[in-house]
PDB file of C-alpha atoms and ligand atoms in Angstrom:
ATOM      1  CA  MET A  47       6.205-175.833 124.797  1.00  0.00           C
ATOM      2  CA  LEU A  48       7.437-175.396 121.195  1.00  0.00           C
ATOM      3  CA  ASN A  49       5.977-172.528 119.213  1.00  0.00           C
ATOM      4  CA  GLU A  50       4.718-172.968 115.665  1.00  0.00           C
ATOM      5  CA  GLU A  51       7.937-171.610 114.190  1.00  0.00           C
ATOM      6  CA  GLN A  52      10.044-174.170 116.104  1.00  0.00           C
ATOM      7  CA  ILE A  53       7.798-177.009 114.949  1.00  0.00           C
ATOM      8  CA  ARG A  54       8.020-175.766 111.367  1.00  0.00           C
ATOM      9  CA  LEU A  55      11.809-175.513 111.646  1.00  0.00           C
ATOM     10  CA  TYR A  56      12.092-179.053 113.018  1.00  0.00           C
ATOM     11  CA  HIS A  57      10.160-180.454 110.081  1.00  0.00           C
ATOM     12  CA  GLU A  58      12.116-178.339 107.576  1.00  0.00           C
ATOM     13  CA  GLN A  59      15.637-178.650 109.020  1.00  0.00           C
ATOM     14  CA  GLY A  60      15.392-181.907 111.000  1.00  0.00           C
ATOM     15  CA  TYR A  61      16.802-180.551 114.278  1.00  0.00           C
ATOM     16  CA  LEU A  62      16.166-178.105 117.139  1.00  0.00           C
ATOM     17  CA  LEU A  63      17.846-176.808 120.271  1.00  0.00           C
ATOM     18  CA  VAL A  64      15.575-176.200 123.280  1.00  0.00           C
ATOM     19  CA  GLU A  65      16.814-174.599 126.506  1.00  0.00           C
ATOM     20  CA  ASP A  66      16.053-175.306 130.179  1.00  0.00           C
ATOM     21  CA  VAL A  67      13.985-178.444 129.682  1.00  0.00           C
ATOM     22  CA  ILE A  68      14.319-179.893 133.197  1.00  0.00           C
ATOM     23  CA  GLU A  69      14.293-178.477 136.714  1.00  0.00           C
ATOM     24  CA  PRO A  70      17.729-177.442 138.107  1.00  0.00           C
ATOM     25  CA  ALA A  71      17.345-179.922 141.004  1.00  0.00           C
ATOM     26  CA  LEU A  72      16.872-182.879 138.634  1.00  0.00           C
ATOM     27  CA  LEU A  73      19.781-181.694 136.489  1.00  0.00           C
ATOM     28  CA  GLU A  74      22.006-181.608 139.565  1.00  0.00           C
ATOM     29  CA  ARG A  75      20.947-185.119 140.600  1.00  0.00           C
ATOM     30  CA  LEU A  76      21.712-186.424 137.092  1.00  0.00           C
ATOM     31  CA  ARG A  77      25.129-184.769 137.132  1.00  0.00           C
ATOM     32  CA  GLN A  78      25.981-186.303 140.498  1.00  0.00           C
ATOM     33  CA  ALA A  79      24.730-189.747 139.499  1.00  0.00           C
ATOM     34  CA  THR A  80      26.837-189.545 136.335  1.00  0.00           C
ATOM     35  CA  ALA A  81      29.943-188.547 138.284  1.00  0.00           C
ATOM     36  CA  GLU A  82      29.385-191.522 140.601  1.00  0.00           C
ATOM     37  CA  MET A  83      29.005-193.910 137.656  1.00  0.00           C
ATOM     38  CA  ILE A  84      32.241-192.645 136.111  1.00  0.00           C
ATOM     39  CA  GLU A  85      33.963-193.028 139.470  1.00  0.00           C
ATOM     40  CA  ARG A  86      32.694-196.614 139.767  1.00  0.00           C
ATOM     41  CA  SER A  87      34.052-197.467 136.324  1.00  0.00           C
ATOM     42  CA  ARG A  88      37.572-197.393 137.778  1.00  0.00           C
ATOM     43  CA  SER A  89      37.182-201.077 138.706  1.00  0.00           C
ATOM     44  CA  VAL A  90      35.876-202.044 135.245  1.00  0.00           C
ATOM     45  CA  THR A  91      38.443-203.534 132.881  1.00  0.00           C
ATOM     46  CA  ALA A  92      36.329-204.441 129.822  1.00  0.00           C
ATOM     47  CA  SER A  93      33.207-203.028 128.179  1.00  0.00           C
ATOM     48  CA  ASP A  94      30.063-204.669 129.547  1.00  0.00           C
ATOM     49  CA  ALA A  95      26.282-204.217 129.716  1.00  0.00           C
ATOM     50  CA  VAL A  96      26.666-200.847 131.472  1.00  0.00           C
ATOM     51  CA  TYR A  97      29.976-199.325 130.394  1.00  0.00           C
ATOM     52  CA  ASP A  98      31.506-198.793 126.965  1.00  0.00           C
ATOM     53  CA  LEU A  99      35.190-198.098 127.583  1.00  0.00           C
ATOM     54  CA  ASP A 100      37.262-195.729 125.480  1.00  0.00           C
ATOM     55  CA  GLU A 101      40.882-196.351 124.566  1.00  0.00           C
ATOM     56  CA  GLY A 102      43.235-195.639 127.470  1.00  0.00           C
ATOM     57  CA  HIS A 103      40.669-196.419 130.197  1.00  0.00           C
ATOM     58  CA  SER A 104      42.295-197.398 133.499  1.00  0.00           C
ATOM     59  CA  ALA A 105      41.621-197.341 137.221  1.00  0.00           C
ATOM     60  CA  ALA A 106      43.751-194.205 137.478  1.00  0.00           C
ATOM     61  CA  THR A 107      42.107-192.426 134.534  1.00  0.00           C
ATOM     62  CA  PRO A 108      38.563-193.536 133.753  1.00  0.00           C
ATOM     63  CA  ARG A 109      37.779-192.976 130.079  1.00  0.00           C
ATOM     64  CA  LEU A 110      34.319-193.943 128.871  1.00  0.00           C
ATOM     65  CA  THR A 111      32.635-193.410 125.552  1.00  0.00           C
ATOM     66  CA  ARG A 112      29.268-194.233 127.031  1.00  0.00           C
ATOM     67  CA  ILE A 113      27.142-195.418 129.938  1.00  0.00           C
ATOM     68  CA  LYS A 114      24.553-197.734 128.390  1.00  0.00           C
ATOM     69  CA  SER A 115      20.782-197.501 129.030  1.00  0.00           C
ATOM     70  CA  PRO A 116      20.984-194.899 131.826  1.00  0.00           C
ATOM     71  CA  HIS A 117      17.176-194.879 132.115  1.00  0.00           C
ATOM     72  CA  VAL A 118      17.625-198.386 133.591  1.00  0.00           C
ATOM     73  CA  ASN A 119      21.155-198.264 134.987  1.00  0.00           C
ATOM     74  CA  VAL A 120      21.435-194.804 136.546  1.00  0.00           C
ATOM     75  CA  PRO A 121      18.993-193.253 139.067  1.00  0.00           C
ATOM     76  CA  GLY A 122      17.055-190.229 137.786  1.00  0.00           C
ATOM     77  CA  PHE A 123      17.413-190.637 134.041  1.00  0.00           C
ATOM     78  CA  ASP A 124      14.014-192.270 133.600  1.00  0.00           C
ATOM     79  CA  GLU A 125      12.415-189.192 135.202  1.00  0.00           C
ATOM     80  CA  VAL A 126      13.496-187.011 132.271  1.00  0.00           C
ATOM     81  CA  MET A 127      10.827-188.649 130.109  1.00  0.00           C
ATOM     82  CA  HIS A 128       8.219-187.409 132.588  1.00  0.00           C
ATOM     83  CA  ALA A 129       9.504-183.821 132.756  1.00  0.00           C
ATOM     84  CA  PRO A 130       6.574-181.690 131.481  1.00  0.00           C
ATOM     85  CA  LYS A 131       8.658-179.756 128.914  1.00  0.00           C
ATOM     86  CA  VAL A 132      10.289-182.893 127.524  1.00  0.00           C
ATOM     87  CA  LYS A 133       6.929-184.633 127.241  1.00  0.00           C
ATOM     88  CA  ALA A 134       5.398-181.599 125.519  1.00  0.00           C
ATOM     89  CA  VAL A 135       8.191-181.412 122.929  1.00  0.00           C
ATOM     90  CA  LEU A 136       8.004-185.133 122.173  1.00  0.00           C
ATOM     91  CA  GLN A 137       4.239-185.137 121.788  1.00  0.00           C
ATOM     92  CA  GLN A 138       4.315-182.044 119.607  1.00  0.00           C
ATOM     93  CA  LEU A 139       6.799-183.670 117.241  1.00  0.00           C
ATOM     94  CA  LEU A 140       5.764-187.348 117.368  1.00  0.00           C
ATOM     95  CA  GLY A 141       2.079-187.276 118.346  1.00  0.00           C
ATOM     96  CA  PRO A 142       0.210-188.342 121.474  1.00  0.00           C
ATOM     97  CA  THR A 143       1.742-191.819 121.702  1.00  0.00           C
ATOM     98  CA  VAL A 144       5.511-191.941 122.210  1.00  0.00           C
ATOM     99  CA  ARG A 145       7.696-194.987 122.806  1.00  0.00           C
ATOM    100  CA  LEU A 146      11.209-194.859 124.210  1.00  0.00           C
ATOM    101  CA  GLN A 147      13.482-197.223 122.329  1.00  0.00           C
ATOM    102  CA  THR A 148      16.576-196.818 124.469  1.00  0.00           C
ATOM    103  CA  THR A 149      18.950-194.299 126.013  1.00  0.00           C
ATOM    104  CA  LYS A 150      22.706-193.754 125.968  1.00  0.00           C
ATOM    105  CA  LEU A 151      24.779-191.372 128.020  1.00  0.00           C
ATOM    106  CA  ASN A 152      27.714-190.387 125.850  1.00  0.00           C
ATOM    107  CA  THR A 153      30.382-189.198 128.269  1.00  0.00           C
ATOM    108  CA  LYS A 154      33.074-188.252 125.763  1.00  0.00           C
ATOM    109  CA  ALA A 155      36.213-188.198 127.891  1.00  0.00           C
ATOM    110  CA  PRO A 156      38.422-185.099 128.243  1.00  0.00           C
ATOM    111  CA  GLY A 157      41.627-184.963 126.217  1.00  0.00           C
ATOM    112  CA  GLY A 158      40.583-186.697 122.994  1.00  0.00           C
ATOM    113  CA  GLY A 159      37.446-188.693 123.907  1.00  0.00           C
ATOM    114  CA  ALA A 160      36.238-190.635 120.874  1.00  0.00           C
ATOM    115  CA  ALA A 161      34.528-189.042 117.884  1.00  0.00           C
ATOM    116  CA  VAL A 162      31.200-190.334 116.617  1.00  0.00           C
ATOM    117  CA  GLU A 163      31.585-190.736 112.878  1.00  0.00           C
ATOM    118  CA  TRP A 164      28.916-189.249 110.613  1.00  0.00           C
ATOM    119  CA  HIS A 165      25.804-191.358 110.328  1.00  0.00           C
ATOM    120  CA  GLN A 166      22.010-191.444 110.149  1.00  0.00           C
ATOM    121  CA  ASP A 167      20.342-193.257 113.062  1.00  0.00           C
ATOM    122  CA  TRP A 168      17.829-194.695 110.593  1.00  0.00           C
ATOM    123  CA  ALA A 169      20.574-196.872 109.114  1.00  0.00           C
ATOM    124  CA  PHE A 170      20.797-198.658 112.495  1.00  0.00           C
ATOM    125  CA  TYR A 171      17.113-199.050 113.272  1.00  0.00           C
ATOM    126  CA  PRO A 172      14.751-198.675 110.293  1.00  0.00           C
ATOM    127  CA  HIS A 173      11.048-198.796 111.234  1.00  0.00           C
ATOM    128  CA  THR A 174       7.737-198.977 109.384  1.00  0.00           C
ATOM    129  CA  ASN A 175       7.783-195.169 109.174  1.00  0.00           C
ATOM    130  CA  ASP A 176      10.384-192.553 110.047  1.00  0.00           C
ATOM    131  CA  ASP A 177       8.580-190.644 112.808  1.00  0.00           C
ATOM    132  CA  LEU A 178      11.474-191.155 115.193  1.00  0.00           C
ATOM    133  CA  LEU A 179      13.946-188.757 116.750  1.00  0.00           C
ATOM    134  CA  ALA A 180      16.547-188.534 119.466  1.00  0.00           C
ATOM    135  CA  ILE A 181      16.666-185.879 122.154  1.00  0.00           C
ATOM    136  CA  GLY A 182      20.081-185.080 123.638  1.00  0.00           C
ATOM    137  CA  LEU A 183      20.034-183.652 127.170  1.00  0.00           C
ATOM    138  CA  MET A 184      23.215-181.707 127.962  1.00  0.00           C
ATOM    139  CA  LEU A 185      24.330-182.431 131.537  1.00  0.00           C
ATOM    140  CA  ALA A 186      27.181-179.939 131.314  1.00  0.00           C
ATOM    141  CA  ASP A 187      27.866-177.003 129.006  1.00  0.00           C
ATOM    142  CA  VAL A 188      28.697-178.114 125.473  1.00  0.00           C
ATOM    143  CA  ASP A 189      30.929-175.876 123.384  1.00  0.00           C
ATOM    144  CA  GLU A 190      33.070-176.055 120.254  1.00  0.00           C
ATOM    145  CA  ALA A 191      35.993-177.572 122.158  1.00  0.00           C
ATOM    146  CA  ASN A 192      34.388-180.590 123.800  1.00  0.00           C
ATOM    147  CA  GLY A 193      32.971-182.352 120.760  1.00  0.00           C
ATOM    148  CA  PRO A 194      29.446-180.992 120.237  1.00  0.00           C
ATOM    149  CA  LEU A 195      26.814-182.694 118.108  1.00  0.00           C
ATOM    150  CA  MET A 196      26.904-181.533 114.484  1.00  0.00           C
ATOM    151  CA  VAL A 197      24.147-181.964 111.915  1.00  0.00           C
ATOM    152  CA  VAL A 198      23.560-181.356 108.214  1.00  0.00           C
ATOM    153  CA  PRO A 199      20.297-179.339 108.125  1.00  0.00           C
ATOM    154  CA  GLY A 200      17.617-180.798 105.881  1.00  0.00           C
ATOM    155  CA  SER A 201      19.477-184.051 105.259  1.00  0.00           C
ATOM    156  CA  HIS A 202      16.588-185.994 106.863  1.00  0.00           C
ATOM    157  CA  LYS A 203      14.656-185.302 103.671  1.00  0.00           C
ATOM    158  CA  GLY A 204      17.441-186.530 101.421  1.00  0.00           C
ATOM    159  CA  PRO A 205      18.840-189.960 100.654  1.00  0.00           C
ATOM    160  CA  VAL A 206      19.926-192.465 103.271  1.00  0.00           C
ATOM    161  CA  LEU A 207      23.631-192.780 102.509  1.00  0.00           C
ATOM    162  CA  SER A 208      25.488-196.083 102.501  1.00  0.00           C
ATOM    163  CA  HIS A 209      26.687-197.091 105.969  1.00  0.00           C
ATOM    164  CA  PHE A 210      28.517-200.169 104.689  1.00  0.00           C
ATOM    165  CA  ARG A 211      32.202-200.793 104.235  1.00  0.00           C
ATOM    166  CA  ASP A 212      33.394-203.806 102.240  1.00  0.00           C
ATOM    167  CA  GLY A 213      29.857-205.214 102.373  1.00  0.00           C
ATOM    168  CA  VAL A 214      29.611-205.028 106.183  1.00  0.00           C
ATOM    169  CA  PHE A 215      27.484-202.605 108.220  1.00  0.00           C
ATOM    170  CA  ALA A 216      29.991-200.029 109.467  1.00  0.00           C
ATOM    171  CA  GLY A 217      27.555-197.578 111.122  1.00  0.00           C
ATOM    172  CA  ALA A 218      29.088-194.561 109.383  1.00  0.00           C
ATOM    173  CA  VAL A 219      29.032-192.874 105.998  1.00  0.00           C
ATOM    174  CA  ASP A 220      32.144-192.476 103.903  1.00  0.00           C
ATOM    175  CA  PRO A 221      33.372-188.900 104.567  1.00  0.00           C
ATOM    176  CA  ASP A 222      34.139-188.663 100.850  1.00  0.00           C
ATOM    177  CA  ASP A 223      30.630-189.682  99.767  1.00  0.00           C
ATOM    178  CA  PRO A 224      29.640-186.965  97.262  1.00  0.00           C
ATOM    179  CA  LEU A 225      26.148-186.905  98.848  1.00  0.00           C
ATOM    180  CA  PHE A 226      27.633-185.789 102.188  1.00  0.00           C
ATOM    181  CA  GLU A 227      27.409-181.974 102.100  1.00  0.00           C
ATOM    182  CA  ARG A 228      30.094-181.131 104.645  1.00  0.00           C
ATOM    183  CA  ASP A 229      30.052-177.442 103.824  1.00  0.00           C
ATOM    184  CA  ARG A 230      26.524-177.186 105.274  1.00  0.00           C
ATOM    185  CA  VAL A 231      27.287-178.529 108.756  1.00  0.00           C
ATOM    186  CA  VAL A 232      25.788-176.784 111.813  1.00  0.00           C
ATOM    187  CA  THR A 233      27.198-177.217 115.348  1.00  0.00           C
ATOM    188  CA  LEU A 234      24.817-177.528 118.317  1.00  0.00           C
ATOM    189  CA  THR A 235      26.351-175.975 121.433  1.00  0.00           C
ATOM    190  CA  GLY A 236      24.455-175.035 124.588  1.00  0.00           C
ATOM    191  CA  ARG A 237      24.270-174.645 128.334  1.00  0.00           C
ATOM    192  CA  ALA A 238      23.688-177.542 130.735  1.00  0.00           C
ATOM    193  CA  GLY A 239      19.971-178.310 130.794  1.00  0.00           C
ATOM    194  CA  SER A 240      19.553-177.630 127.061  1.00  0.00           C
ATOM    195  CA  MET A 241      18.307-180.349 124.751  1.00  0.00           C
ATOM    196  CA  THR A 242      19.038-181.094 121.126  1.00  0.00           C
ATOM    197  CA  VAL A 243      16.410-182.805 118.993  1.00  0.00           C
ATOM    198  CA  HIS A 244      17.434-184.623 115.843  1.00  0.00           C
ATOM    199  CA  HIS A 245      15.356-186.526 113.301  1.00  0.00           C
ATOM    200  CA  VAL A 246      16.179-190.211 112.815  1.00  0.00           C
ATOM    201  CA  ARG A 247      17.284-189.577 109.220  1.00  0.00           C
ATOM    202  CA  ILE A 248      19.429-186.454 109.727  1.00  0.00           C
ATOM    203  CA  LEU A 249      23.171-186.827 109.100  1.00  0.00           C
ATOM    204  CA  HIS A 250      25.099-186.140 112.296  1.00  0.00           C
ATOM    205  CA  GLY A 251      28.386-186.799 114.037  1.00  0.00           C
ATOM    206  CA  SER A 252      30.777-185.269 116.532  1.00  0.00           C
ATOM    207  CA  ALA A 253      34.521-184.655 116.741  1.00  0.00           C
ATOM    208  CA  PRO A 254      36.869-185.881 119.496  1.00  0.00           C
ATOM    209  CA  ASN A 255      36.725-183.969 122.774  1.00  0.00           C
ATOM    210  CA  GLN A 256      39.750-181.648 122.723  1.00  0.00           C
ATOM    211  CA  SER A 257      38.942-179.962 126.024  1.00  0.00           C
ATOM    212  CA  ASP A 258      39.799-180.847 129.617  1.00  0.00           C
ATOM    213  CA  ARG A 259      36.101-181.400 130.493  1.00  0.00           C
ATOM    214  CA  ALA A 260      33.918-184.428 129.740  1.00  0.00           C
ATOM    215  CA  ARG A 261      31.189-183.820 127.170  1.00  0.00           C
ATOM    216  CA  LEU A 262      28.089-185.238 128.830  1.00  0.00           C
ATOM    217  CA  ILE A 263      25.001-185.684 126.651  1.00  0.00           C
ATOM    218  CA  CYS A 264      22.276-188.235 127.342  1.00  0.00           C
ATOM    219  CA  PHE A 265      20.398-189.294 124.204  1.00  0.00           C
ATOM    220  CA  TYR A 266      16.855-190.677 124.351  1.00  0.00           C
ATOM    221  CA  GLU A 267      15.763-192.454 121.156  1.00  0.00           C
ATOM    222  CA  CYS A 268      12.006-191.995 120.760  1.00  0.00           C
ATOM    223  CA  ALA A 269       9.435-193.263 118.276  1.00  0.00           C
ATOM    224  CA  ALA A 270       5.848-192.452 117.412  1.00  0.00           C
ATOM    225  CA  GLY A 271       3.690-195.272 118.791  1.00  0.00           C
ATOM    226  CA  ASP A 272       2.807-196.526 115.315  1.00  0.00           C
ATOM    227  CA  ALA A 273       6.433-196.746 114.098  1.00  0.00           C
ATOM    228  CA  TRP A 274       7.386-200.404 114.545  1.00  0.00           C
ATOM    229  CA  PRO A 275      10.916-201.749 114.302  1.00  0.00           C
ATOM    230  CA  LEU A 276      11.795-203.899 111.303  1.00  0.00           C
ATOM    231  CA  ALA A 277      13.297-207.344 111.882  1.00  0.00           C
ATOM    232  CA  GLY A 278      17.059-207.299 111.528  1.00  0.00           C
ATOM    233  CA  SER A 279      17.431-203.726 112.742  1.00  0.00           C
ATOM    234  CA  SER A 280      19.356-203.012 115.925  1.00  0.00           C
ATOM    235  CA  THR A 281      16.564-202.569 118.437  1.00  0.00           C
ATOM    236  CA  ALA A 282      15.971-203.783 121.939  1.00  0.00           C
ATOM    237  CA  VAL A 283      13.206-206.123 120.708  1.00  0.00           C
ATOM    238  CA  ALA A 284      15.624-208.291 118.726  1.00  0.00           C
ATOM    239  CA  GLY A 285      15.741-211.777 120.219  1.00  0.00           C
ATOM    240  CA  LEU A 286      12.568-211.404 122.332  1.00  0.00           C
ATOM    241  CA  ASP A 287       9.640-213.825 122.090  1.00  0.00           C
ATOM    242  CA  GLN A 288       6.158-212.477 121.335  1.00  0.00           C
ATOM    243  CA  GLN A 289       5.094-211.999 124.951  1.00  0.00           C
ATOM    244  CA  GLN A 290       8.361-210.206 125.676  1.00  0.00           C
ATOM    245  CA  VAL A 291       7.915-207.971 122.622  1.00  0.00           C
ATOM    246  CA  TRP A 292       4.421-207.035 123.756  1.00  0.00           C
ATOM    247  CA  ASP A 293       5.609-206.385 127.313  1.00  0.00           C
ATOM    248  CA  TRP A 294       8.482-204.307 125.971  1.00  0.00           C
ATOM    249  CA  ILE A 295       6.263-202.244 123.674  1.00  0.00           C
ATOM    250  CA  ARG A 296       3.822-201.521 126.501  1.00  0.00           C
ATOM    251  CA  SER A 297       6.421-200.775 129.140  1.00  0.00           C
ATOM    252  CA  ARG A 298       8.307-198.423 126.828  1.00  0.00           C
ATOM    253  CA  THR A 299       5.182-196.517 125.722  1.00  0.00           C
ATOM    254  CA  TYR A 300       5.539-193.493 127.968  1.00  0.00           C
ATOM    255  CA  TYR A 301       2.591-191.476 126.750  1.00  0.00           C
ATOM    256  CA  GLY A 302      -0.604-192.575 125.003  1.00  0.00           C
ATOM    257  CA  GLU A 303      -1.723-196.109 124.207  1.00  0.00           C
ATOM    258  CA  ALA A 304       0.429-198.799 122.617  1.00  0.00           C
ATOM    259  CA  THR A 305      -0.907-199.834 119.222  1.00  0.00           C
ATOM    260  CA  THR A 306      -0.673-203.062 117.239  1.00  0.00           C
ATOM    261  CA  SER A 307      -1.448-201.273 113.958  1.00  0.00           C
ATOM    262  CA  PRO A 308       1.881-199.998 112.625  1.00  0.00           C
ATOM    263  CA  ARG A 309       1.721-197.238 110.024  1.00  0.00           C
ATOM    264  CA  LEU A 310       3.523-198.236 106.840  1.00  0.00           C
ATOM    265  CA  ALA A 311       5.235-195.431 104.938  1.00  0.00           C
ATOM    266  CA  ASN A 312       7.225-195.421 101.727  1.00  0.00           C
ATOM    267  CA  VAL A 313      10.670-195.221 103.347  1.00  0.00           C
ATOM    268  CA  PRO A 314      14.110-196.284 102.056  1.00  0.00           C
ATOM    269  CA  VAL A 315      15.409-199.251 104.026  1.00  0.00           C
ATOM    270  CA  ALA A 316      18.717-201.115 104.090  1.00  0.00           C
ATOM    271  CA  ILE A 317      18.749-203.638 106.932  1.00  0.00           C
ATOM    272  CA  PRO A 318      22.105-203.240 108.779  1.00  0.00           C
ATOM    273  CA  LEU A 319      23.296-206.757 107.983  1.00  0.00           C
ATOM    274  CA  PRO A 320      25.731-208.426 107.824  1.00  0.00           C
ATOM    275  CA  PRO A 321      26.773-206.847 111.124  1.00  0.00           C
ATOM    276  CA  ALA A 322      30.147-205.465 112.121  1.00  0.00           C
ATOM    277  CA  PRO A 323      32.422-207.883 114.025  1.00  0.00           C
ATOM    278  CA  ASP A 324      31.567-206.033 117.280  1.00  0.00           C
ATOM    279  CA  SER A 325      28.021-204.620 117.455  1.00  0.00           C
ATOM    280  CA  SER A 326      28.018-203.712 121.144  1.00  0.00           C
ATOM    281  CA  SER A 327      27.885-199.926 120.598  1.00  0.00           C
ATOM    282  CA  ILE A 328      28.142-197.406 117.773  1.00  0.00           C
ATOM    283  CA  PHE A 329      31.760-196.822 118.758  1.00  0.00           C
ATOM    284  CA  LYS A 330      32.593-200.532 118.504  1.00  0.00           C
ATOM    285  CA  ILE A 331      30.619-200.948 115.258  1.00  0.00           C
ATOM    286  CA  GLN A 332      32.430-198.074 113.561  1.00  0.00           C
ATOM    287  CA  LYS A 333      35.820-199.198 114.799  1.00  0.00           C
ATOM    288  CA  SER A 334      35.505-202.949 114.234  1.00  0.00           C
ATOM    289  CA  ALA A 335      34.103-202.489 110.718  1.00  0.00           C
ATOM    290  CA  GLY A 336      36.928-200.091 109.834  1.00  0.00           C
ATOM    291  CA  ALA A 337      34.711-197.062 109.127  1.00  0.00           C
ATOM    292  CA  LYS A 338      36.708-194.308 107.472  1.00  0.00           C
ATOM    293  CA  SER A 339      37.090-191.367 109.879  1.00  0.00           C
ATOM    294  CA  ALA A 340      35.943-187.869 109.025  1.00  0.00           C
ATOM    295  CA  PHE A 341      37.990-186.573 111.953  1.00  0.00           C
ATOM    296  CA  ALA A 342      41.351-188.198 111.360  1.00  0.00           C
ATOM    297  CA  PRO A 343      44.295-185.828 110.831  1.00  0.00           C
ATOM    298  CA  GLY A 344      44.375-184.708 107.223  1.00  0.00           C
ATOM    299  CA  GLN A 345      40.593-184.874 106.759  1.00  0.00           C
ATOM    300  CA  GLN A 346      39.074-181.569 105.775  1.00  0.00           C
ATOM    301  CA  PRO A 347      37.180-180.048 108.759  1.00  0.00           C
ATOM    302  CA  ALA A 348      33.460-179.452 108.286  1.00  0.00           C
ATOM    303  CA  ALA A 349      32.431-175.861 107.618  1.00  0.00           C
ATOM    304  CA  ASN A 350      31.483-174.656 111.082  1.00  0.00           C
ATOM    305  CA  GLU A 351      33.823-176.827 113.126  1.00  0.00           C
ATOM    306  CA  ALA A 352      36.208-175.097 115.474  1.00  0.00           C
ATOM    307  CA  ALA A 353      39.551-174.612 113.733  1.00  0.00           C
TER     308      ALA A 353
HETATM  309  O1  AKG B 677      27.519-188.406 121.124  1.00  0.00           O
HETATM  310  C1  AKG B 677      27.379-187.865 120.042  1.00  0.00           C
HETATM  311  O2  AKG B 677      27.916-186.804 119.756  1.00  0.00           O
HETATM  312  C2  AKG B 677      26.485-188.458 118.973  1.00  0.00           C
HETATM  313  C3  AKG B 677      25.845-189.710 119.424  1.00  0.00           C
HETATM  314  C4  AKG B 677      25.158-190.470 118.356  1.00  0.00           C
HETATM  315  O3  AKG B 677      24.896-190.000 117.296  1.00  0.00           O
HETATM  316  C5  AKG B 677      24.807-191.843 118.654  1.00  0.00           C
HETATM  317  O4  AKG B 677      25.171-192.353 119.718  1.00  0.00           O
HETATM  318  O5  AKG B 677      24.124-192.457 117.790  1.00  0.00           O
END
């Protein structure tokens, strides 16, 4: 599915944009299922195992930051992992064995839906090696106005910046960190059905949604089969006993054979502990730990952001 140039670019820059990765019929089913989930959230009054509510959420005006684990909670989303183009891209970039860690459907609400502060996913879930990435399937068109994903090309090869504030894991870098090269930011916009790919160590974030349309991107966090989570990182295996870990590893290995021989690489690791007061989602981590916002009024916009 990817040509040699795209594979080379992914390894060099740490991201890609791939178009038309699923069939139109599946895309339409996912869009409808998402609309139904948002509709159902009208009766929800507090964030729970399925919904992460944004500020201002009410029965009259549903405002979600996220629907959690849509591959489990929403019909159709698990099928994306079996779409031939998606599978081909993942195996080309991660190898024959690929494990799905989790999914999250970020439904950034119209009219100011929450920003995701700049971060590296690796800071949340370090593994024995860094052959991990997230794909982001766009369920609706994503443009400059509705809070697209932004990345700093090549930053996956650089340092892992501090994601701590006052000694607590805040899930975001300090926008004034001199290692954060904001003048090199690239914005990833695309049509519904397109997919972003970003390396687990690339710096990325997204601004509030200033449009009147939801920004709907479903992220699938994927790992090479021999990348094993480290204890203390925020993964779905935390708190499971050994049989449950083994069952989880096997059930989440979508392609290839699960292995019990992790590959150890020389990777920089800072376990994300002590945790933020609320660790229930990236939004709650960043907010409850008081992460400094790169998108607050008065902060300098990144280079390619819409004015
Ligand atoms: O929704 C976005 O724009 C970014 C999401 C993200 O980076 C995350 O959920 O970790």
